PDB file of C-alpha atoms in Angstrom:
ATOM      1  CA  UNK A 633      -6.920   9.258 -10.422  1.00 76.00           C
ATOM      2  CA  UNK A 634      -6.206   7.973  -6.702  1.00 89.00           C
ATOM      3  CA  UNK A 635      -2.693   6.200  -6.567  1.00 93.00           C
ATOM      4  CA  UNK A 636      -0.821   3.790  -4.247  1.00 94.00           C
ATOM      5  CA  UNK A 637       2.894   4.100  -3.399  1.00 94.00           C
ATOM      6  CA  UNK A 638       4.776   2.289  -1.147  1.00 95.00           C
ATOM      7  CA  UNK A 639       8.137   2.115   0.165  1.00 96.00           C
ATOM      8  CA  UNK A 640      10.245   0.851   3.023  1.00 97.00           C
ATOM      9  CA  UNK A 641      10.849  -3.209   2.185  1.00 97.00           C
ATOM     10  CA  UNK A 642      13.895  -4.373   1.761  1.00 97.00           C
ATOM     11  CA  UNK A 643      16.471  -6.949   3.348  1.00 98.00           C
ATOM     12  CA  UNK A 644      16.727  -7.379   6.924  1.00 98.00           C
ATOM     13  CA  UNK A 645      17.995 -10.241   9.314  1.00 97.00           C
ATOM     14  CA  UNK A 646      15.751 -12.305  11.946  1.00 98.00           C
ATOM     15  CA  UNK A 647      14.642 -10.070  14.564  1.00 98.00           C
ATOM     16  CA  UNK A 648      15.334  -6.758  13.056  1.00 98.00           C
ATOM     17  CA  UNK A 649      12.667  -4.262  11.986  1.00 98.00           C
ATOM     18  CA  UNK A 650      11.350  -2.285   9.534  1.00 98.00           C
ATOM     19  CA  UNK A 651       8.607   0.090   8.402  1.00 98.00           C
ATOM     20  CA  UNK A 652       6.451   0.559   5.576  1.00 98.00           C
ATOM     21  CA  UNK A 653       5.031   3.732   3.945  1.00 97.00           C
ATOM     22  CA  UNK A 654       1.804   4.350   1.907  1.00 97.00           C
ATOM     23  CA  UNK A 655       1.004   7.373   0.280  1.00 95.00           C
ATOM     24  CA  UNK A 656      -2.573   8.119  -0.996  1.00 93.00           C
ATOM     25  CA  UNK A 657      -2.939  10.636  -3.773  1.00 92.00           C
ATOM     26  CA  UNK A 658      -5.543  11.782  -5.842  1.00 88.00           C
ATOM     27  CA  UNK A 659      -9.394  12.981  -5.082  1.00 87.00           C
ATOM     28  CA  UNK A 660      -9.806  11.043  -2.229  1.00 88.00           C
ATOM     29  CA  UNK A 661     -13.423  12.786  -0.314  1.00 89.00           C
ATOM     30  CA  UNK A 662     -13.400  10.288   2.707  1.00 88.00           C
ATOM     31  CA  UNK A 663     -11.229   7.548   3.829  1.00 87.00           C
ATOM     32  CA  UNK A 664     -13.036   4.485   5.421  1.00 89.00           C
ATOM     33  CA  UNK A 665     -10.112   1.641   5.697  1.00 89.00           C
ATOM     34  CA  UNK A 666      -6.791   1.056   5.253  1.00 92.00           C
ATOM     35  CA  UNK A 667      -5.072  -2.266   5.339  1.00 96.00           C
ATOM     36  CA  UNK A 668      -1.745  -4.038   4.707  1.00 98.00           C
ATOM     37  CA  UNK A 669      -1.705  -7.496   3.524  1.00 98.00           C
ATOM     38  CA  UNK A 670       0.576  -9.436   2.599  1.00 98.00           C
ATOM     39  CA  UNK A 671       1.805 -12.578  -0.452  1.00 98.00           C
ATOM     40  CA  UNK A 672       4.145 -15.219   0.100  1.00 96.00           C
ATOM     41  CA  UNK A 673       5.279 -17.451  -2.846  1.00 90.00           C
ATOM     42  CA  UNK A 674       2.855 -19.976  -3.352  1.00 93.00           C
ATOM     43  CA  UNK A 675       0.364 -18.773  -0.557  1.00 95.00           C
ATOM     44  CA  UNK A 676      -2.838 -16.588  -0.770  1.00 96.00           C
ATOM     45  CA  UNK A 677      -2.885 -13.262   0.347  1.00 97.00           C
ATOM     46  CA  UNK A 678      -3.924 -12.414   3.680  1.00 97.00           C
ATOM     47  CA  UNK A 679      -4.793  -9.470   5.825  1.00 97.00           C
ATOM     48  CA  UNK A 680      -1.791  -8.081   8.446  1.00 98.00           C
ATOM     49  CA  UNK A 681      -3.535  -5.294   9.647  1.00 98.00           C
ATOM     50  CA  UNK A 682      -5.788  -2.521   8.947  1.00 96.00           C
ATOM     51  CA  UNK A 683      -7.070   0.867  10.730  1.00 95.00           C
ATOM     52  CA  UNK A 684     -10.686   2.053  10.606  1.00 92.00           C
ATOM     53  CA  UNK A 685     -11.516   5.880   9.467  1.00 86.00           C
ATOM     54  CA  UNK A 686     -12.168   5.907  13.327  1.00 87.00           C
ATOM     55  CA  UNK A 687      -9.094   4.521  14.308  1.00 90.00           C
ATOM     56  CA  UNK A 688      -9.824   1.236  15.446  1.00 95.00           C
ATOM     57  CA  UNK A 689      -7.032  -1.811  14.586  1.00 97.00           C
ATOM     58  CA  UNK A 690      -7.035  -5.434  13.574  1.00 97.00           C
ATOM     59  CA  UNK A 691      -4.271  -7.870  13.413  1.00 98.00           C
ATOM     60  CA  UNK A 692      -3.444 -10.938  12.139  1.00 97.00           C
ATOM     61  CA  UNK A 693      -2.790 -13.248  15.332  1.00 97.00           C
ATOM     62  CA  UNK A 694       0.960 -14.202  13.827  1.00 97.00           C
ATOM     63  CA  UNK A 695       1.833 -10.791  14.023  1.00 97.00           C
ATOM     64  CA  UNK A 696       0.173  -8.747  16.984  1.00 97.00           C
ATOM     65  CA  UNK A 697       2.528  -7.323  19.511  1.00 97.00           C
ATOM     66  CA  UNK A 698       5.281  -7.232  16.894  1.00 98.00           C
ATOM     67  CA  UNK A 699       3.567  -5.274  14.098  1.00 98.00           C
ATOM     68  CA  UNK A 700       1.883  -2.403  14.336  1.00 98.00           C
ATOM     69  CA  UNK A 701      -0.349  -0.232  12.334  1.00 97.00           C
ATOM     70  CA  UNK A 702      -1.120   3.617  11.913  1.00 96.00           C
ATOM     71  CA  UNK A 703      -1.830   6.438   9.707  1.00 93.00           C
ATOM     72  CA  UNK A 704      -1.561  10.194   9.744  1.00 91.00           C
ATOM     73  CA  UNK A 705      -4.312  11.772   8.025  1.00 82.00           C
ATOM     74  CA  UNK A 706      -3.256  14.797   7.290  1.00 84.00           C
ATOM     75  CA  UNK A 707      -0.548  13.163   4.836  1.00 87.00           C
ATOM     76  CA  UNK A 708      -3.206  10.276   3.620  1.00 86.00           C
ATOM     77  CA  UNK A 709      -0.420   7.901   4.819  1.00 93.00           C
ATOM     78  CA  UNK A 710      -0.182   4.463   6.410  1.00 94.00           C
ATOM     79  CA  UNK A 711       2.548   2.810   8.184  1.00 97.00           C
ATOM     80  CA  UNK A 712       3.655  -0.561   9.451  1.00 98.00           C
ATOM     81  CA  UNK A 713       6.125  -0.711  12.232  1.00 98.00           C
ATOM     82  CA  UNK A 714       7.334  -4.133  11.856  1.00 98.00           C
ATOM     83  CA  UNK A 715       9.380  -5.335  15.084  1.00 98.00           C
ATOM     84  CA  UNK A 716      10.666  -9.092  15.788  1.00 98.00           C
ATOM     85  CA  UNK A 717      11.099 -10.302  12.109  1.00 98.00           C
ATOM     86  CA  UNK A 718      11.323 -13.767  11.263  1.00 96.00           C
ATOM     87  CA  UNK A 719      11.682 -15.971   7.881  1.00 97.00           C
ATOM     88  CA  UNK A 720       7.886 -16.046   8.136  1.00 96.00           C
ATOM     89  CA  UNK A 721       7.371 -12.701   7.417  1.00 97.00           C
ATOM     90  CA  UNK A 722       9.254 -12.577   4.289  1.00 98.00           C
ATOM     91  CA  UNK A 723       6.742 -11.805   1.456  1.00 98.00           C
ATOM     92  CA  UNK A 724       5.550  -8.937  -1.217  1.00 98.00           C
ATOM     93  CA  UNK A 725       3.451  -6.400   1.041  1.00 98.00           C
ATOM     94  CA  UNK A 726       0.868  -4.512  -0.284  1.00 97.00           C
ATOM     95  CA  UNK A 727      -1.544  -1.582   0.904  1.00 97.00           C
ATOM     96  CA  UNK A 728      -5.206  -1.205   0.471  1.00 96.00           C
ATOM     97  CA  UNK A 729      -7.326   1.874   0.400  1.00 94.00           C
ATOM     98  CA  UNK A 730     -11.551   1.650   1.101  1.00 93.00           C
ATOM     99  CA  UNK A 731     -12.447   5.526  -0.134  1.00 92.00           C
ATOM    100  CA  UNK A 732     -15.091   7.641  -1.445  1.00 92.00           C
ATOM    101  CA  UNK A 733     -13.678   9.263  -4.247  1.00 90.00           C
ATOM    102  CA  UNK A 734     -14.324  11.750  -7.051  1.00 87.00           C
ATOM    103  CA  UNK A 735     -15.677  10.227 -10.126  1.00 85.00           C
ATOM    104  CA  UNK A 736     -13.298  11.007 -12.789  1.00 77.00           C
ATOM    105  CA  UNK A 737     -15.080  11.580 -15.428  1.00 83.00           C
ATOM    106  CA  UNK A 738     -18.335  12.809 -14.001  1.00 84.00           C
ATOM    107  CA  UNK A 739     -19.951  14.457 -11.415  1.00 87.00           C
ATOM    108  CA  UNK A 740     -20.461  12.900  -7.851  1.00 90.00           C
ATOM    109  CA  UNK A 741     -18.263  10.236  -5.645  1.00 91.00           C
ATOM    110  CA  UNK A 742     -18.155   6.547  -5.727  1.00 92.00           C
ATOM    111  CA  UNK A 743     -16.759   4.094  -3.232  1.00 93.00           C
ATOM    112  CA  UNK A 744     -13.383   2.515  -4.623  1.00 91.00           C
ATOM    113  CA  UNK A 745     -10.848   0.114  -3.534  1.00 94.00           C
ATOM    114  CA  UNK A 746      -7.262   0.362  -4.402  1.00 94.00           C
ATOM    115  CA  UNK A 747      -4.174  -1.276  -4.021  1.00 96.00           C
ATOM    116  CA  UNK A 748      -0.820  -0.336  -4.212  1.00 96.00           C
ATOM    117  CA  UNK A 749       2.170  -2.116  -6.174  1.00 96.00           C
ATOM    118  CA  UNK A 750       3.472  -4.289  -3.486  1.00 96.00           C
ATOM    119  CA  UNK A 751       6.623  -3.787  -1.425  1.00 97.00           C
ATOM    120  CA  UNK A 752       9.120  -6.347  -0.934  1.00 97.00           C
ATOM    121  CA  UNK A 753      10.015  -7.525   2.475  1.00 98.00           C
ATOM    122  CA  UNK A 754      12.306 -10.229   2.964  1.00 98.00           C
ATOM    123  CA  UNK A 755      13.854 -11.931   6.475  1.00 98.00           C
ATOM    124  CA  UNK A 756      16.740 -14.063   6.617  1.00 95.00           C
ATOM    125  CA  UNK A 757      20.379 -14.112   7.707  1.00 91.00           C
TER     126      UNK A 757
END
């Protein structure tokens, strides 16, 4: 089975940083995209940033230049560097994985999308 886990929320004060961890596991053949989004209470979840299998970046425009995402590959883990917090940022973070995987059971690979539990961040004096 391919697994999610994330770490690195927590409590920090306006204009502090943080960073966030997300380790892949499992029979993962080919990564294609991963992304961090992000949940605050009563809001829809949106997209904060995600890196292409080639590398390439997108940001949401309330965060770029203070946030920034990368992965190393050889660990199948993805980080967010979070600079600048504010109040705004507070809310349950969560990773996403686009990967071919091993079909479990069967033979073959299928194209899955996963998410992780959700990590905690929250910003306030």
């Amino acid at each position: 089975q391919v697994q999610l886990v994330e770490s690195g929320g927590g409590l920090v004060q306006p204009g502090g940083s943080l960073r966030l961890s997300c380790a892949a596991s499992g029979s993962i053949k080919t990564i294609n995209v991963m992304g961090w989004y992000r949940q605050a209470p009563g809001k829809q979840r949106e997209l904060v940033a995600g890196i292409s299998g080639g590398g390439s970046t997108n940001y949401a425009d309330s965060v770029k230049g203070r946030f920034t995402v990368s992965r190393d590959n050889a660990k199948n883990t993805l980080y967010l560097q979070m600079y600048s917090l504010n109040p705004e940022d507070t809310a349950v973070y969560y990773c996403k994985l686009g990967a071919i995987v091993a079909q479990n059971p069967g033979p073959g690979y299928r194209y899955l999308e996963v998410w992780g539990q959700g990590t905690l961040v929250t910003v306030s004096s």
